[in-house]
Backbone as JSON, one array per atom type, in Angstrom:
{
  "sequence": "GRPLVIAVFSLDRNWVKRNRDFLASFHGERHVALPPLYRAECGDVPGVHYYGWSHAEALSDDPGVIATGQNSGYGAIGLCYLQGTKVLHLVGYDMDTEYMRKYWAPFFHHALPQLKSKGIKVWNHNPDSHVTTFPFWEGDKAA",
  "N": [[-191.52, -166.58, 70.71], [-190.48, -168.37, 73.67], [-187.48, -168.13, 75.51], [-184.8, -170.68, 75.79], [-185.88, -173.16, 78.03], [-185.59, -174.91, 80.95], [-187.29, -177.54, 82.25], [-189.6, -179.65, 84.23], [-192.19, -181.89, 83.88], [-195.18, -183.68, 84.69], [-197.94, -185.94, 84.59], [-198.43, -188.03, 86.01], [-199.56, -189.52, 88.81], [-198.39, -191.33, 90.59], [-195.6, -191.07, 90.0], [-195.33, -188.44, 90.82], [-195.81, -188.7, 93.56], [-193.75, -190.32, 94.34], [-191.54, -188.73, 93.79], [-191.52, -186.37, 95.21], [-189.53, -184.91, 96.75], [-187.56, -184.41, 94.85], [-189.09, -182.75, 93.02], [-189.51, -180.59, 94.76], [-186.98, -179.54, 95.0], [-185.89, -179.07, 92.44], [-184.24, -177.06, 89.98], [-185.47, -175.79, 87.88], [-188.27, -174.96, 85.9], [-191.41, -176.27, 87.17], [-193.97, -178.42, 86.59], [-197.11, -179.85, 86.99], [-199.85, -181.9, 86.06], [-202.87, -182.77, 87.26], [-205.97, -184.28, 88.18], [-208.33, -182.93, 90.64], [-208.77, -184.89, 92.9], [-206.56, -186.61, 92.73], [-204.53, -184.72, 93.01], [-204.89, -183.84, 95.63], [-204.38, -186.25, 96.87], [-201.59, -186.48, 96.39], [-200.6, -184.25, 97.57], [-199.76, -180.83, 97.74], [-196.86, -179.47, 96.3], [-194.61, -176.98, 97.14], [-193.95, -174.23, 94.91], [-194.46, -175.63, 92.52], [-196.33, -175.52, 89.47], [-199.66, -176.15, 89.11], [-202.09, -177.9, 87.05], [-205.26, -178.67, 85.67], [-206.9, -181.65, 84.26], [-207.65, -182.77, 80.97], [-209.38, -184.96, 78.85], [-209.71, -184.7, 76.14], [-209.13, -185.19, 72.61], [-207.76, -183.19, 71.18], [-205.22, -180.62, 71.74], [-205.31, -178.67, 74.73], [-206.78, -175.37, 74.85], [-207.19, -173.9, 77.14], [-205.62, -172.17, 79.71], [-205.4, -173.26, 82.22], [-205.61, -175.95, 82.03], [-204.52, -179.17, 81.03], [-204.32, -181.34, 78.17], [-204.3, -184.65, 78.32], [-203.58, -186.76, 76.55], [-203.12, -189.3, 77.15], [-200.58, -189.74, 78.15], [-197.58, -188.42, 79.72], [-195.66, -187.21, 78.0], [-197.3, -186.27, 75.79], [-198.8, -184.5, 77.23], [-196.84, -182.66, 78.06], [-196.03, -181.57, 75.61], [-198.47, -180.22, 75.2], [-198.43, -178.38, 77.35], [-196.2, -176.81, 76.44], [-197.31, -175.79, 74.1], [-199.37, -174.21, 75.15], [-197.83, -172.25, 76.42], [-196.61, -170.94, 74.39], [-194.29, -171.8, 73.08], [-192.11, -172.12, 70.42], [-190.43, -173.9, 69.16], [-189.78, -177.28, 69.69], [-188.0, -179.83, 71.18], [-188.0, -183.13, 71.3], [-186.9, -185.56, 73.57], [-186.18, -188.9, 74.34], [-189.15, -190.32, 74.36], [-189.66, -192.97, 73.36], [-191.68, -194.97, 73.26], [-191.84, -197.84, 73.5], [-193.14, -200.22, 74.22], [-195.55, -202.67, 73.42], [-198.2, -201.89, 73.99], [-197.85, -199.03, 74.33], [-197.03, -198.44, 71.68], [-199.22, -199.08, 70.22], [-201.42, -197.54, 71.38], [-200.63, -195.07, 72.58], [-198.53, -193.76, 70.95], [-199.71, -193.23, 68.4], [-201.49, -191.22, 69.17], [-200.37, -188.7, 69.17], [-200.62, -187.58, 66.73], [-203.09, -186.18, 66.82], [-202.36, -183.65, 67.81], [-201.25, -182.29, 65.74], [-202.6, -180.46, 63.91], [-203.14, -178.11, 65.49], [-200.61, -177.43, 66.41], [-199.37, -176.89, 64.03], [-200.9, -174.71, 63.19], [-200.12, -172.74, 64.85], [-197.58, -172.28, 64.21], [-195.61, -173.92, 65.36], [-192.74, -175.86, 65.7], [-191.71, -179.2, 65.87], [-189.34, -181.48, 66.81], [-188.15, -184.72, 66.81], [-185.82, -186.41, 68.66], [-185.1, -189.0, 68.89], [-184.16, -191.63, 67.2], [-185.1, -194.21, 67.25], [-187.64, -194.06, 68.02], [-191.14, -194.73, 68.34], [-192.94, -192.72, 67.91], [-194.03, -191.27, 65.33], [-195.06, -189.04, 64.36], [-193.77, -186.49, 64.2], [-190.98, -184.97, 62.55], [-187.79, -186.53, 62.46], [-184.83, -185.47, 64.04], [-182.12, -184.18, 62.29], [-179.7, -183.08, 62.74], [-177.47, -180.72, 61.45], [-178.79, -180.66, 59.03], [-181.46, -180.29, 59.62], [-184.12, -178.09, 59.3]],
  "CA": [[-191.36, -167.75, 71.49], [-189.75, -168.29, 74.94], [-186.05, -168.59, 75.43], [-184.58, -172.08, 76.33], [-186.39, -173.29, 79.37], [-185.38, -176.28, 81.54], [-188.54, -177.81, 83.01], [-190.03, -180.95, 84.38], [-193.6, -182.06, 83.74], [-195.72, -185.0, 84.88], [-199.27, -186.04, 84.86], [-198.53, -189.35, 86.66], [-199.62, -189.14, 90.24], [-197.42, -192.19, 91.27], [-194.35, -190.47, 89.8], [-195.27, -187.24, 91.63], [-195.7, -189.16, 94.93], [-192.38, -190.95, 94.54], [-190.52, -187.73, 93.49], [-191.83, -185.08, 95.87], [-188.27, -184.21, 97.08], [-186.96, -183.97, 93.5], [-189.83, -181.63, 92.51], [-189.37, -179.49, 95.67], [-185.6, -179.01, 94.79], [-185.52, -178.91, 90.99], [-183.94, -175.71, 89.75], [-186.06, -175.26, 86.67], [-189.77, -174.85, 86.0], [-191.94, -177.54, 87.62], [-195.34, -178.49, 86.19], [-197.82, -181.07, 87.22], [-201.29, -181.8, 85.76], [-203.59, -183.82, 88.04], [-207.31, -183.98, 88.64], [-208.33, -182.54, 92.03], [-208.59, -186.0, 93.79], [-205.1, -187.04, 92.65], [-203.73, -183.64, 93.52], [-205.07, -183.98, 97.1], [-203.66, -187.53, 97.29], [-200.15, -186.19, 96.34], [-200.27, -183.08, 98.35], [-199.06, -179.74, 97.0], [-195.42, -179.22, 96.47], [-194.38, -175.58, 96.96], [-193.27, -173.91, 93.7], [-195.0, -176.41, 91.32], [-197.53, -175.01, 88.79], [-200.52, -177.22, 88.89], [-203.02, -177.81, 86.06], [-206.24, -179.71, 85.7], [-206.76, -182.61, 83.12], [-208.64, -182.93, 79.89], [-209.11, -186.14, 78.07], [-210.0, -184.42, 74.72], [-208.0, -185.57, 71.69], [-207.0, -182.03, 70.83], [-204.47, -179.9, 72.81], [-206.26, -177.67, 75.46], [-206.53, -173.94, 74.76], [-207.43, -173.37, 78.47], [-204.3, -172.18, 80.27], [-205.41, -174.06, 83.42], [-205.98, -177.4, 81.73], [-203.64, -179.83, 80.06], [-204.9, -182.51, 77.57], [-203.3, -185.74, 78.72], [-203.11, -187.65, 75.48], [-202.92, -190.62, 77.77], [-199.14, -189.86, 78.65], [-196.92, -187.18, 80.15], [-195.16, -186.68, 76.8], [-198.26, -185.47, 75.12], [-199.15, -183.42, 78.19], [-195.7, -181.71, 78.05], [-196.28, -180.8, 74.41], [-199.62, -179.33, 75.42], [-197.97, -177.24, 78.13], [-195.41, -175.96, 75.6], [-198.3, -175.17, 73.19], [-200.05, -173.09, 75.95], [-196.83, -171.26, 76.77], [-196.2, -170.18, 73.15], [-193.05, -172.28, 72.64], [-192.09, -172.21, 68.95], [-189.57, -175.13, 68.77], [-189.84, -178.31, 70.71], [-187.06, -180.97, 70.92], [-188.43, -184.31, 72.08], [-185.84, -186.49, 73.91], [-186.83, -190.03, 74.91], [-190.31, -190.57, 73.51], [-189.5, -194.19, 72.57], [-192.9, -195.7, 73.13], [-191.29, -199.1, 73.05], [-193.9, -201.43, 74.53], [-196.68, -202.89, 72.51], [-199.37, -201.0, 74.47], [-197.5, -197.71, 73.93], [-196.97, -198.37, 70.24], [-200.61, -199.19, 69.71], [-202.4, -196.59, 71.91], [-200.02, -193.78, 72.89], [-197.75, -193.22, 69.87], [-200.53, -192.6, 67.37], [-202.33, -190.09, 69.7], [-199.62, -187.48, 68.91], [-201.22, -187.06, 65.47], [-204.15, -185.29, 67.15], [-201.91, -182.38, 68.11], [-200.53, -181.64, 64.57], [-203.27, -179.27, 63.37], [-202.93, -176.96, 66.39], [-199.14, -177.07, 66.43], [-199.08, -176.17, 62.69], [-201.62, -173.44, 63.17], [-199.41, -171.68, 65.57], [-196.21, -172.28, 63.68], [-194.72, -174.66, 66.26], [-191.98, -176.96, 64.95], [-191.43, -180.25, 66.81], [-188.31, -182.31, 66.38], [-187.93, -185.95, 67.61], [-184.33, -186.74, 68.61], [-184.98, -190.47, 69.21], [-184.38, -192.35, 65.86], [-185.81, -195.49, 67.51], [-189.05, -193.83, 68.54], [-192.34, -195.15, 67.56], [-193.81, -191.64, 67.63], [-193.57, -190.9, 63.93], [-195.86, -187.78, 63.99], [-192.84, -185.38, 64.02], [-189.73, -185.31, 61.84], [-186.56, -186.86, 63.24], [-183.78, -184.41, 64.01], [-181.0, -184.61, 61.48], [-178.49, -182.09, 63.09], [-177.37, -179.56, 60.68], [-179.73, -180.79, 57.97], [-182.77, -179.95, 60.09], [-184.54, -176.73, 58.96]],
  "C": [[-190.58, -167.45, 72.78], [-188.28, -168.67, 74.68], [-185.98, -170.04, 75.96], [-185.0, -172.09, 77.79], [-186.18, -174.74, 79.76], [-186.6, -176.5, 82.51], [-188.76, -179.32, 83.26], [-191.56, -180.92, 84.43], [-194.03, -183.46, 84.01], [-197.17, -184.93, 84.99], [-199.57, -187.51, 85.52], [-198.44, -189.15, 88.11], [-198.59, -190.1, 91.02], [-196.02, -191.61, 91.16], [-194.24, -189.24, 90.73], [-195.13, -187.72, 93.11], [-194.25, -189.62, 95.26], [-191.3, -189.82, 94.4], [-190.78, -186.37, 94.13], [-190.53, -184.21, 96.18], [-187.62, -183.7, 95.86], [-187.77, -182.73, 92.98], [-189.69, -180.4, 93.43], [-187.95, -178.86, 95.41], [-185.11, -178.7, 93.45], [-185.39, -177.36, 90.78], [-184.42, -175.11, 88.4], [-187.6, -175.11, 86.96], [-190.37, -176.23, 86.35], [-193.41, -177.45, 87.35], [-195.93, -179.85, 86.43], [-199.29, -180.95, 86.83], [-201.86, -183.07, 86.46], [-204.98, -183.4, 88.23], [-207.34, -183.71, 90.14], [-208.14, -183.74, 93.1], [-207.09, -186.45, 93.85], [-204.18, -185.96, 93.25], [-203.75, -183.67, 95.05], [-204.29, -185.13, 97.66], [-202.13, -187.26, 97.39], [-199.75, -185.19, 97.26], [-199.5, -181.97, 97.54], [-197.61, -179.7, 97.3], [-195.11, -177.74, 96.22], [-193.56, -175.33, 95.58], [-193.64, -174.59, 92.41], [-196.28, -175.72, 90.84], [-198.38, -176.32, 88.55], [-201.57, -176.89, 87.82], [-204.09, -178.87, 86.2], [-206.06, -180.59, 84.42], [-207.95, -182.38, 82.15], [-208.27, -184.24, 79.13], [-209.55, -186.03, 76.58], [-208.91, -184.82, 73.86], [-207.24, -184.4, 71.34], [-206.23, -181.43, 72.02], [-205.51, -178.96, 73.4], [-205.81, -176.29, 75.04], [-206.74, -173.2, 76.09], [-206.18, -173.39, 79.12], [-204.26, -172.87, 81.62], [-205.54, -175.49, 83.26], [-204.97, -177.97, 80.69], [-204.38, -181.07, 79.57], [-203.83, -183.6, 77.8], [-202.83, -186.59, 77.55], [-202.74, -188.94, 75.89], [-201.43, -190.76, 78.23], [-198.6, -188.53, 78.86], [-196.25, -186.46, 78.93], [-196.15, -185.75, 76.07], [-198.69, -184.23, 75.99], [-198.07, -182.34, 78.16], [-195.73, -180.93, 76.8], [-197.44, -179.78, 74.56], [-199.28, -178.18, 76.32], [-197.07, -176.29, 77.25], [-196.31, -175.14, 74.63], [-198.88, -173.97, 73.94], [-199.1, -172.06, 76.21], [-196.33, -170.54, 75.58], [-194.8, -170.64, 72.69], [-193.06, -172.42, 71.11], [-191.27, -173.41, 68.43], [-189.5, -176.03, 69.95], [-188.79, -179.39, 70.3], [-187.43, -182.13, 71.89], [-187.2, -185.27, 72.32], [-186.45, -187.66, 74.7], [-187.93, -190.4, 74.02], [-190.17, -191.86, 72.69], [-190.81, -194.95, 72.32], [-192.67, -197.14, 72.75], [-191.96, -200.38, 73.54], [-195.08, -201.51, 73.61], [-197.87, -201.96, 72.74], [-199.08, -199.53, 74.03], [-197.56, -197.43, 72.39], [-198.4, -198.29, 69.67], [-201.5, -198.09, 70.16], [-201.77, -195.17, 72.09], [-199.41, -192.98, 71.68], [-198.62, -192.54, 68.84], [-201.29, -191.33, 67.82], [-201.65, -188.75, 69.34], [-200.16, -186.76, 67.63], [-202.29, -185.98, 65.74], [-203.69, -183.79, 67.44], [-201.42, -181.57, 66.9], [-201.3, -180.41, 64.16], [-203.07, -177.97, 64.27], [-201.52, -176.57, 66.44], [-198.89, -176.28, 65.16], [-199.72, -174.83, 62.63], [-200.92, -172.38, 63.86], [-197.93, -171.62, 65.27], [-195.18, -172.97, 64.62], [-194.06, -175.87, 65.63], [-191.6, -177.93, 66.11], [-190.43, -181.19, 66.12], [-188.2, -183.53, 67.29], [-186.49, -186.34, 67.47], [-184.08, -188.25, 68.88], [-185.24, -191.24, 67.94], [-185.02, -193.66, 66.02], [-187.24, -195.26, 67.97], [-190.08, -194.29, 67.72], [-193.36, -193.97, 67.49], [-193.26, -190.99, 66.31], [-194.37, -189.72, 63.45], [-194.92, -186.65, 63.62], [-191.6, -185.83, 63.34], [-188.63, -185.63, 62.84], [-185.47, -185.86, 62.96], [-182.53, -184.94, 63.24], [-179.8, -183.63, 61.59], [-178.59, -180.99, 62.22], [-178.29, -179.5, 59.51], [-181.13, -180.31, 58.36], [-183.04, -178.39, 59.78], [-185.69, -176.28, 59.88]]
}
């Protein structure tokens, strides 16, 4: 796996448009997944790694494409999967609106077979999260 990496990821074109200055100056890895029309609308930001979109349920095995999973959190997991990350720590991922609980939170289950097949461990650090696909971090008890 890779050493600890500090990165930002988004597949939300409105967030990208609002945060162009942040993306340009962020001192970690910067990753954005947008279809060509949205990418043109946002304009390229120097130093950002761009990917295409896939709406497939499974994670993408194409290094130039991120499966959206309908949210940036799923896309970020897909990016880590493509990069060979072995341990992921999810921070945030609350999915606290009715829509998110109903449509987005269950979608993470689609990633499990591929994550398990590559030996990728995912920990959820938000005990109030509605993403129940991954075990919750228990500090020293986590194995």
